């Protein structure tokens, strides 16, 4: 079965501000998140979720997780809330948001193998963007590169690298 997943979000995650001026997300805020019209449809879906912060015009991934049961059961567990709290209290600027990668429409179930593969890939992308990603598994940076193709640094591509990326269908977003 092929899985043609879509990205949804960003969805604002409700938070409170402590007397020490630290953003806090707890169970009441998680309940508020699922009560919102735009997030209610994702409660029973499976897939990948990315907790991030939005500051200015950009986003910074904080934690990538997989939901093999349902997003509602996995996004805001105590363990995940601890990850979010650590990031928000360690100076992560911006407002907390959540992205979902799931099947479109009313279909909820995704094969576990697909969820695992997508999670691994998203962790790699997120770790490249944020070296302080809260995930522990799968964040090790690869110790190889192909100049002009994958993790090849800055500078002009050679004609060979350009032809190769075109032939392989490697886009800029995949190559970084």
JSON list of C-alpha atoms in Angstrom, two decimals:
[
{"chain": "A", "resi": 1, "resn": "UNK", "atom": "CA", "xyz": [0.00, 0.00, 0.00]},
{"chain": "A", "resi": 2, "resn": "UNK", "atom": "CA", "xyz": [1.37, 3.39, -0.91]},
{"chain": "A", "resi": 3, "resn": "UNK", "atom": "CA", "xyz": [0.92, 6.18, 1.58]},
{"chain": "A", "resi": 4, "resn": "UNK", "atom": "CA", "xyz": [0.51, 9.63, 0.08]},
{"chain": "A", "resi": 5, "resn": "UNK", "atom": "CA", "xyz": [0.88, 11.70, 3.21]},
{"chain": "A", "resi": 6, "resn": "UNK", "atom": "CA", "xyz": [0.28, 15.42, 3.59]},
{"chain": "A", "resi": 7, "resn": "UNK", "atom": "CA", "xyz": [1.65, 18.04, 5.97]},
{"chain": "A", "resi": 8, "resn": "UNK", "atom": "CA", "xyz": [-0.82, 20.02, 8.08]},
{"chain": "A", "resi": 9, "resn": "UNK", "atom": "CA", "xyz": [-0.04, 22.97, 10.29]},
{"chain": "A", "resi": 10, "resn": "UNK", "atom": "CA", "xyz": [1.37, 24.90, 11.88]},
{"chain": "A", "resi": 11, "resn": "UNK", "atom": "CA", "xyz": [-1.15, 24.71, 14.69]},
{"chain": "A", "resi": 12, "resn": "UNK", "atom": "CA", "xyz": [-0.62, 27.00, 17.67]},
{"chain": "A", "resi": 13, "resn": "UNK", "atom": "CA", "xyz": [-0.08, 25.11, 20.93]},
{"chain": "A", "resi": 14, "resn": "UNK", "atom": "CA", "xyz": [-1.68, 26.87, 23.91]},
{"chain": "A", "resi": 15, "resn": "UNK", "atom": "CA", "xyz": [0.68, 27.74, 26.75]},
{"chain": "A", "resi": 16, "resn": "UNK", "atom": "CA", "xyz": [0.85, 29.70, 29.97]},
{"chain": "A", "resi": 17, "resn": "UNK", "atom": "CA", "xyz": [3.68, 31.91, 31.17]},
{"chain": "A", "resi": 18, "resn": "UNK", "atom": "CA", "xyz": [5.11, 31.21, 34.62]},
{"chain": "A", "resi": 19, "resn": "UNK", "atom": "CA", "xyz": [6.07, 33.97, 37.08]},
{"chain": "A", "resi": 20, "resn": "UNK", "atom": "CA", "xyz": [9.67, 33.35, 35.94]},
{"chain": "A", "resi": 21, "resn": "UNK", "atom": "CA", "xyz": [8.54, 34.25, 32.37]},
{"chain": "A", "resi": 22, "resn": "UNK", "atom": "CA", "xyz": [8.90, 30.67, 31.10]},
{"chain": "A", "resi": 23, "resn": "UNK", "atom": "CA", "xyz": [6.37, 29.26, 28.65]},
{"chain": "A", "resi": 24, "resn": "UNK", "atom": "CA", "xyz": [4.61, 26.18, 30.05]},
{"chain": "A", "resi": 25, "resn": "UNK", "atom": "CA", "xyz": [2.52, 23.51, 28.32]},
{"chain": "A", "resi": 26, "resn": "UNK", "atom": "CA", "xyz": [0.64, 21.12, 30.58]},
{"chain": "A", "resi": 27, "resn": "UNK", "atom": "CA", "xyz": [-2.37, 18.81, 30.41]},
{"chain": "A", "resi": 28, "resn": "UNK", "atom": "CA", "xyz": [-4.97, 21.64, 30.43]},
{"chain": "A", "resi": 29, "resn": "UNK", "atom": "CA", "xyz": [-3.25, 23.29, 27.46]},
{"chain": "A", "resi": 30, "resn": "UNK", "atom": "CA", "xyz": [-3.13, 19.93, 25.66]},
{"chain": "A", "resi": 31, "resn": "UNK", "atom": "CA", "xyz": [-6.89, 19.57, 26.14]},
{"chain": "A", "resi": 32, "resn": "UNK", "atom": "CA", "xyz": [-7.39, 23.06, 24.72]},
{"chain": "A", "resi": 33, "resn": "UNK", "atom": "CA", "xyz": [-5.25, 22.12, 21.72]},
{"chain": "A", "resi": 34, "resn": "UNK", "atom": "CA", "xyz": [-7.54, 19.19, 20.82]},
{"chain": "A", "resi": 35, "resn": "UNK", "atom": "CA", "xyz": [-10.70, 21.25, 21.36]},
{"chain": "A", "resi": 36, "resn": "UNK", "atom": "CA", "xyz": [-9.76, 23.61, 18.53]},
{"chain": "A", "resi": 37, "resn": "UNK", "atom": "CA", "xyz": [-11.71, 23.13, 15.30]},
{"chain": "A", "resi": 38, "resn": "UNK", "atom": "CA", "xyz": [-8.57, 22.90, 13.16]},
{"chain": "A", "resi": 39, "resn": "UNK", "atom": "CA", "xyz": [-6.91, 20.19, 15.28]},
{"chain": "A", "resi": 40, "resn": "UNK", "atom": "CA", "xyz": [-9.92, 18.07, 16.30]},
{"chain": "A", "resi": 41, "resn": "UNK", "atom": "CA", "xyz": [-9.79, 16.12, 13.02]},
{"chain": "A", "resi": 42, "resn": "UNK", "atom": "CA", "xyz": [-6.28, 14.87, 13.85]},
{"chain": "A", "resi": 43, "resn": "UNK", "atom": "CA", "xyz": [-7.05, 13.33, 17.25]},
{"chain": "A", "resi": 44, "resn": "UNK", "atom": "CA", "xyz": [-7.49, 9.77, 15.96]},
{"chain": "A", "resi": 45, "resn": "UNK", "atom": "CA", "xyz": [-5.03, 9.93, 13.07]},
{"chain": "A", "resi": 46, "resn": "UNK", "atom": "CA", "xyz": [-1.67, 8.19, 12.97]},
{"chain": "A", "resi": 47, "resn": "UNK", "atom": "CA", "xyz": [1.51, 9.68, 11.59]},
{"chain": "A", "resi": 48, "resn": "UNK", "atom": "CA", "xyz": [4.36, 11.98, 12.47]},
{"chain": "A", "resi": 49, "resn": "UNK", "atom": "CA", "xyz": [4.15, 15.12, 14.60]},
{"chain": "A", "resi": 50, "resn": "UNK", "atom": "CA", "xyz": [6.72, 17.85, 14.87]},
{"chain": "A", "resi": 51, "resn": "UNK", "atom": "CA", "xyz": [6.71, 20.18, 17.85]},
{"chain": "A", "resi": 52, "resn": "UNK", "atom": "CA", "xyz": [8.43, 23.42, 16.87]},
{"chain": "A", "resi": 53, "resn": "UNK", "atom": "CA", "xyz": [8.74, 27.07, 17.79]},
{"chain": "A", "resi": 54, "resn": "UNK", "atom": "CA", "xyz": [7.78, 29.94, 15.52]},
{"chain": "A", "resi": 55, "resn": "UNK", "atom": "CA", "xyz": [9.78, 33.15, 15.80]},
{"chain": "A", "resi": 56, "resn": "UNK", "atom": "CA", "xyz": [9.63, 35.90, 13.23]},
{"chain": "A", "resi": 57, "resn": "UNK", "atom": "CA", "xyz": [9.07, 34.29, 9.85]},
{"chain": "A", "resi": 58, "resn": "UNK", "atom": "CA", "xyz": [10.78, 30.99, 10.65]},
{"chain": "A", "resi": 59, "resn": "UNK", "atom": "CA", "xyz": [10.27, 27.73, 12.50]},
{"chain": "A", "resi": 60, "resn": "UNK", "atom": "CA", "xyz": [12.68, 25.67, 14.58]},
{"chain": "A", "resi": 61, "resn": "UNK", "atom": "CA", "xyz": [11.93, 21.97, 15.10]},
{"chain": "A", "resi": 62, "resn": "UNK", "atom": "CA", "xyz": [12.18, 20.90, 18.74]},
{"chain": "A", "resi": 63, "resn": "UNK", "atom": "CA", "xyz": [10.95, 17.29, 18.77]},
{"chain": "A", "resi": 64, "resn": "UNK", "atom": "CA", "xyz": [9.86, 14.79, 16.10]},
{"chain": "A", "resi": 65, "resn": "UNK", "atom": "CA", "xyz": [7.56, 11.99, 17.20]},
{"chain": "A", "resi": 66, "resn": "UNK", "atom": "CA", "xyz": [5.53, 9.18, 15.72]},
{"chain": "A", "resi": 67, "resn": "UNK", "atom": "CA", "xyz": [1.98, 8.26, 16.57]},
{"chain": "A", "resi": 68, "resn": "UNK", "atom": "CA", "xyz": [1.30, 4.60, 15.81]},
{"chain": "A", "resi": 69, "resn": "UNK", "atom": "CA", "xyz": [-1.91, 4.75, 17.85]},
{"chain": "A", "resi": 70, "resn": "UNK", "atom": "CA", "xyz": [-3.40, 8.26, 17.62]},
{"chain": "A", "resi": 71, "resn": "UNK", "atom": "CA", "xyz": [-1.96, 11.75, 17.80]},
{"chain": "A", "resi": 72, "resn": "UNK", "atom": "CA", "xyz": [-4.15, 12.55, 20.81]},
{"chain": "A", "resi": 73, "resn": "UNK", "atom": "CA", "xyz": [-2.60, 9.66, 22.77]},
{"chain": "A", "resi": 74, "resn": "UNK", "atom": "CA", "xyz": [1.00, 10.50, 21.91]},
{"chain": "A", "resi": 75, "resn": "UNK", "atom": "CA", "xyz": [1.67, 14.21, 21.31]},
{"chain": "A", "resi": 76, "resn": "UNK", "atom": "CA", "xyz": [1.19, 15.42, 24.88]},
{"chain": "A", "resi": 77, "resn": "UNK", "atom": "CA", "xyz": [2.24, 12.53, 27.14]},
{"chain": "A", "resi": 78, "resn": "UNK", "atom": "CA", "xyz": [4.19, 13.50, 30.27]},
{"chain": "A", "resi": 79, "resn": "UNK", "atom": "CA", "xyz": [7.42, 12.40, 28.57]},
{"chain": "A", "resi": 80, "resn": "UNK", "atom": "CA", "xyz": [6.72, 14.67, 25.56]},
{"chain": "A", "resi": 81, "resn": "UNK", "atom": "CA", "xyz": [5.62, 17.59, 27.75]},
{"chain": "A", "resi": 82, "resn": "UNK", "atom": "CA", "xyz": [8.98, 17.28, 29.53]},
{"chain": "A", "resi": 83, "resn": "UNK", "atom": "CA", "xyz": [10.81, 17.58, 26.18]},
{"chain": "A", "resi": 84, "resn": "UNK", "atom": "CA", "xyz": [8.75, 20.64, 25.26]},
{"chain": "A", "resi": 85, "resn": "UNK", "atom": "CA", "xyz": [9.27, 22.22, 28.69]},
{"chain": "A", "resi": 86, "resn": "UNK", "atom": "CA", "xyz": [13.03, 21.70, 28.51]},
{"chain": "A", "resi": 87, "resn": "UNK", "atom": "CA", "xyz": [13.22, 23.38, 25.13]},
{"chain": "A", "resi": 88, "resn": "UNK", "atom": "CA", "xyz": [10.97, 26.29, 26.12]},
{"chain": "A", "resi": 89, "resn": "UNK", "atom": "CA", "xyz": [12.82, 26.86, 29.41]},
{"chain": "A", "resi": 90, "resn": "UNK", "atom": "CA", "xyz": [16.25, 26.66, 27.77]},
{"chain": "A", "resi": 91, "resn": "UNK", "atom": "CA", "xyz": [15.71, 29.82, 25.82]},
{"chain": "A", "resi": 92, "resn": "UNK", "atom": "CA", "xyz": [13.85, 28.60, 22.72]},
{"chain": "A", "resi": 93, "resn": "UNK", "atom": "CA", "xyz": [12.40, 31.82, 21.43]},
{"chain": "A", "resi": 94, "resn": "UNK", "atom": "CA", "xyz": [9.00, 31.96, 19.81]},
{"chain": "A", "resi": 95, "resn": "UNK", "atom": "CA", "xyz": [5.59, 30.45, 20.19]},
{"chain": "A", "resi": 96, "resn": "UNK", "atom": "CA", "xyz": [5.05, 26.68, 20.29]},
{"chain": "A", "resi": 97, "resn": "UNK", "atom": "CA", "xyz": [3.41, 25.08, 17.24]},
{"chain": "A", "resi": 98, "resn": "UNK", "atom": "CA", "xyz": [2.68, 21.57, 16.01]},
{"chain": "A", "resi": 99, "resn": "UNK", "atom": "CA", "xyz": [2.84, 20.12, 12.50]},
{"chain": "A", "resi": 100, "resn": "UNK", "atom": "CA", "xyz": [1.27, 16.80, 11.51]},
{"chain": "A", "resi": 101, "resn": "UNK", "atom": "CA", "xyz": [2.18, 14.43, 8.68]},
{"chain": "A", "resi": 102, "resn": "UNK", "atom": "CA", "xyz": [-0.76, 12.11, 8.05]},
{"chain": "A", "resi": 103, "resn": "UNK", "atom": "CA", "xyz": [-3.06, 10.71, 5.42]},
{"chain": "A", "resi": 104, "resn": "UNK", "atom": "CA", "xyz": [-5.60, 13.17, 4.01]},
{"chain": "A", "resi": 105, "resn": "UNK", "atom": "CA", "xyz": [-9.34, 12.87, 4.59]},
{"chain": "A", "resi": 106, "resn": "UNK", "atom": "CA", "xyz": [-10.95, 10.50, 7.04]},
{"chain": "A", "resi": 107, "resn": "UNK", "atom": "CA", "xyz": [-8.38, 7.70, 6.73]},
{"chain": "A", "resi": 108, "resn": "UNK", "atom": "CA", "xyz": [-6.49, 7.38, 10.02]},
{"chain": "A", "resi": 109, "resn": "UNK", "atom": "CA", "xyz": [-4.29, 4.26, 9.84]},
{"chain": "A", "resi": 110, "resn": "UNK", "atom": "CA", "xyz": [-0.80, 4.23, 8.29]},
{"chain": "A", "resi": 111, "resn": "UNK", "atom": "CA", "xyz": [1.42, 1.11, 8.13]},
{"chain": "A", "resi": 112, "resn": "UNK", "atom": "CA", "xyz": [3.94, 1.13, 11.01]},
{"chain": "A", "resi": 113, "resn": "UNK", "atom": "CA", "xyz": [6.81, 0.61, 8.57]},
{"chain": "A", "resi": 114, "resn": "UNK", "atom": "CA", "xyz": [5.87, 3.81, 6.72]},
{"chain": "A", "resi": 115, "resn": "UNK", "atom": "CA", "xyz": [5.56, 5.75, 9.97]},
{"chain": "A", "resi": 116, "resn": "UNK", "atom": "CA", "xyz": [9.01, 4.55, 11.06]},
{"chain": "A", "resi": 117, "resn": "UNK", "atom": "CA", "xyz": [10.64, 5.47, 7.74]},
{"chain": "A", "resi": 118, "resn": "UNK", "atom": "CA", "xyz": [9.07, 8.93, 7.66]},
{"chain": "A", "resi": 119, "resn": "UNK", "atom": "CA", "xyz": [10.01, 9.56, 11.30]},
{"chain": "A", "resi": 120, "resn": "UNK", "atom": "CA", "xyz": [13.65, 8.65, 10.62]},
{"chain": "A", "resi": 121, "resn": "UNK", "atom": "CA", "xyz": [13.80, 11.01, 7.64]},
{"chain": "A", "resi": 122, "resn": "UNK", "atom": "CA", "xyz": [12.09, 13.88, 9.49]},
{"chain": "A", "resi": 123, "resn": "UNK", "atom": "CA", "xyz": [14.47, 13.47, 12.46]},
{"chain": "A", "resi": 124, "resn": "UNK", "atom": "CA", "xyz": [17.43, 13.78, 10.08]},
{"chain": "A", "resi": 125, "resn": "UNK", "atom": "CA", "xyz": [15.99, 16.95, 8.50]},
{"chain": "A", "resi": 126, "resn": "UNK", "atom": "CA", "xyz": [15.13, 18.41, 11.92]},
{"chain": "A", "resi": 127, "resn": "UNK", "atom": "CA", "xyz": [18.55, 17.60, 13.41]},
{"chain": "A", "resi": 128, "resn": "UNK", "atom": "CA", "xyz": [20.22, 19.34, 10.47]},
{"chain": "A", "resi": 129, "resn": "UNK", "atom": "CA", "xyz": [18.13, 22.45, 11.18]},
{"chain": "A", "resi": 130, "resn": "UNK", "atom": "CA", "xyz": [18.39, 22.31, 14.99]},
{"chain": "A", "resi": 131, "resn": "UNK", "atom": "CA", "xyz": [21.48, 20.70, 16.56]},
{"chain": "A", "resi": 132, "resn": "UNK", "atom": "CA", "xyz": [19.66, 20.88, 19.93]},
{"chain": "A", "resi": 133, "resn": "UNK", "atom": "CA", "xyz": [16.77, 18.70, 18.76]},
{"chain": "A", "resi": 134, "resn": "UNK", "atom": "CA", "xyz": [15.27, 16.91, 21.79]},
{"chain": "A", "resi": 135, "resn": "UNK", "atom": "CA", "xyz": [15.17, 13.50, 20.05]},
{"chain": "A", "resi": 136, "resn": "UNK", "atom": "CA", "xyz": [17.87, 11.11, 21.24]},
{"chain": "A", "resi": 137, "resn": "UNK", "atom": "CA", "xyz": [17.64, 8.38, 18.59]},
{"chain": "A", "resi": 138, "resn": "UNK", "atom": "CA", "xyz": [18.41, 8.98, 14.94]},
{"chain": "A", "resi": 139, "resn": "UNK", "atom": "CA", "xyz": [20.00, 12.41, 15.32]},
{"chain": "A", "resi": 140, "resn": "UNK", "atom": "CA", "xyz": [23.62, 11.50, 14.65]},
{"chain": "A", "resi": 141, "resn": "UNK", "atom": "CA", "xyz": [24.87, 13.51, 11.70]},
{"chain": "A", "resi": 142, "resn": "UNK", "atom": "CA", "xyz": [26.08, 11.42, 8.81]},
{"chain": "A", "resi": 143, "resn": "UNK", "atom": "CA", "xyz": [29.84, 11.46, 8.45]},
{"chain": "A", "resi": 144, "resn": "UNK", "atom": "CA", "xyz": [29.75, 11.53, 4.66]},
{"chain": "A", "resi": 145, "resn": "UNK", "atom": "CA", "xyz": [28.74, 13.94, 1.92]},
{"chain": "A", "resi": 146, "resn": "UNK", "atom": "CA", "xyz": [28.63, 14.10, -1.86]},
{"chain": "A", "resi": 147, "resn": "UNK", "atom": "CA", "xyz": [29.78, 17.54, -3.05]},
{"chain": "A", "resi": 148, "resn": "UNK", "atom": "CA", "xyz": [26.97, 19.31, -4.86]},
{"chain": "A", "resi": 149, "resn": "UNK", "atom": "CA", "xyz": [24.51, 16.49, -4.15]},
{"chain": "A", "resi": 150, "resn": "UNK", "atom": "CA", "xyz": [24.01, 15.68, -0.45]},
{"chain": "A", "resi": 151, "resn": "UNK", "atom": "CA", "xyz": [25.42, 17.73, 2.46]},
{"chain": "A", "resi": 152, "resn": "UNK", "atom": "CA", "xyz": [28.05, 19.03, 0.06]},
{"chain": "A", "resi": 153, "resn": "UNK", "atom": "CA", "xyz": [28.42, 22.49, 1.56]},
{"chain": "A", "resi": 154, "resn": "UNK", "atom": "CA", "xyz": [28.19, 25.82, -0.20]},
{"chain": "A", "resi": 155, "resn": "UNK", "atom": "CA", "xyz": [29.50, 26.74, -3.60]},
{"chain": "A", "resi": 156, "resn": "UNK", "atom": "CA", "xyz": [28.55, 26.17, -7.18]},
{"chain": "A", "resi": 157, "resn": "UNK", "atom": "CA", "xyz": [27.61, 22.67, -8.30]},
{"chain": "A", "resi": 158, "resn": "UNK", "atom": "CA", "xyz": [29.73, 21.03, -10.94]},
{"chain": "A", "resi": 159, "resn": "UNK", "atom": "CA", "xyz": [28.03, 20.14, -14.23]},
{"chain": "A", "resi": 160, "resn": "UNK", "atom": "CA", "xyz": [28.33, 16.47, -13.28]},
{"chain": "A", "resi": 161, "resn": "UNK", "atom": "CA", "xyz": [26.68, 17.03, -9.88]},
{"chain": "A", "resi": 162, "resn": "UNK", "atom": "CA", "xyz": [23.90, 19.04, -11.54]},
{"chain": "A", "resi": 163, "resn": "UNK", "atom": "CA", "xyz": [23.25, 16.34, -14.12]},
{"chain": "A", "resi": 164, "resn": "UNK", "atom": "CA", "xyz": [23.36, 13.68, -11.40]},
{"chain": "A", "resi": 165, "resn": "UNK", "atom": "CA", "xyz": [20.82, 15.43, -9.13]},
{"chain": "A", "resi": 166, "resn": "UNK", "atom": "CA", "xyz": [18.49, 15.93, -12.11]},
{"chain": "A", "resi": 167, "resn": "UNK", "atom": "CA", "xyz": [18.84, 12.28, -13.14]},
{"chain": "A", "resi": 168, "resn": "UNK", "atom": "CA", "xyz": [18.19, 11.07, -9.57]},
{"chain": "A", "resi": 169, "resn": "UNK", "atom": "CA", "xyz": [15.36, 13.54, -8.89]},
{"chain": "A", "resi": 170, "resn": "UNK", "atom": "CA", "xyz": [17.19, 15.03, -5.91]},
{"chain": "A", "resi": 171, "resn": "UNK", "atom": "CA", "xyz": [15.78, 18.45, -5.15]},
{"chain": "A", "resi": 172, "resn": "UNK", "atom": "CA", "xyz": [17.45, 21.18, -3.13]},
{"chain": "A", "resi": 173, "resn": "UNK", "atom": "CA", "xyz": [15.27, 20.37, -0.11]},
{"chain": "A", "resi": 174, "resn": "UNK", "atom": "CA", "xyz": [16.49, 16.77, -0.15]},
{"chain": "A", "resi": 175, "resn": "UNK", "atom": "CA", "xyz": [20.12, 17.69, -0.72]},
{"chain": "A", "resi": 176, "resn": "UNK", "atom": "CA", "xyz": [20.63, 19.97, 2.28]}
]
